[in-house]
Amino acid sequence: MTIKPDQLAEQGKQAFRKKDFNAAVELFKQASEAYELDHAGLMVAEMRNNLSVALLQAGKPQESLDAALDTDQVFADIKDVKRQGMALGNQAAALEALNRYDEAIEKYDLAAQLFSQ
């Protein structure tokens, strides 16, 4: 029996709510890969952002940044300003955790501009 990407995503959210960040990381990774196999690019970007947040909570800022990079463009392409802003915010938080403050401020500013629309 194959677990569907939606189930993995839901299990990841449950693990995250329980503050089991390592389990959330694994589940979001699996969900992202499963969505990729389904060619569901939007959901891949969504899961990569969830993964980014879980990684940051798990104390892995570089991996967090890597997970969220370029996901803002996926949302920009479909004019989803809210999720584009959230993706930029996730990138900014990871950059901040990496002490890359100038880059973080730039991403936070872009996110704020999008949220104000």
PDB file of C-alpha atoms in Angstrom, residues 41-43 45 48 69-85 87-88 114 117:
ATOM      1  CA  GLY A  41       4.777  21.518  -8.912  1.00  0.00           C
ATOM      2  CA  LEU A  42       2.635  23.778  -6.783  1.00  0.00           C
ATOM      3  CA  MET A  43       2.346  21.174  -4.027  1.00  0.00           C
ATOM      4  CA  ALA A  45       6.716  24.151  -3.546  1.00  0.00           C
ATOM      5  CA  ARG A  48       9.336  22.508   0.422  1.00  0.00           C
ATOM      6  CA  LEU A  69      14.972  28.649  -2.343  1.00  0.00           C
ATOM      7  CA  ASP A  70      13.165  29.507  -5.585  1.00  0.00           C
ATOM      8  CA  THR A  71       9.765  28.383  -4.272  1.00  0.00           C
ATOM      9  CA  ASP A  72       8.655  32.021  -4.272  1.00  0.00           C
ATOM     10  CA  GLN A  73       8.970  31.983  -8.070  1.00  0.00           C
ATOM     11  CA  VAL A  74       6.568  29.020  -8.350  1.00  0.00           C
ATOM     12  CA  PHE A  75       3.948  31.055  -6.492  1.00  0.00           C
ATOM     13  CA  ALA A  76       4.781  34.227  -8.430  1.00  0.00           C
ATOM     14  CA  ASP A  77       4.158  32.353 -11.680  1.00  0.00           C
ATOM     15  CA  ILE A  78       0.563  31.675 -10.644  1.00  0.00           C
ATOM     16  CA  LYS A  79       0.171  35.118  -9.040  1.00  0.00           C
ATOM     17  CA  ASP A  80      -0.332  33.673  -5.543  1.00  0.00           C
ATOM     18  CA  VAL A  81       0.996  36.716  -3.711  1.00  0.00           C
ATOM     19  CA  LYS A  82       0.283  35.366  -0.216  1.00  0.00           C
ATOM     20  CA  ARG A  83       2.250  32.142  -0.659  1.00  0.00           C
ATOM     21  CA  GLN A  84       4.980  33.989  -2.560  1.00  0.00           C
ATOM     22  CA  GLY A  85       5.369  36.282   0.448  1.00  0.00           C
ATOM     23  CA  ALA A  87       8.111  31.626   0.783  1.00  0.00           C
ATOM     24  CA  LEU A  88      10.229  34.776   0.879  1.00  0.00           C
ATOM     25  CA  LEU A 114       3.733  41.386  -1.158  1.00  0.00           C
ATOM     26  CA  GLN A 117      -0.883  44.228  -1.613  1.00  0.00           C
TER      27      GLN A 117
END
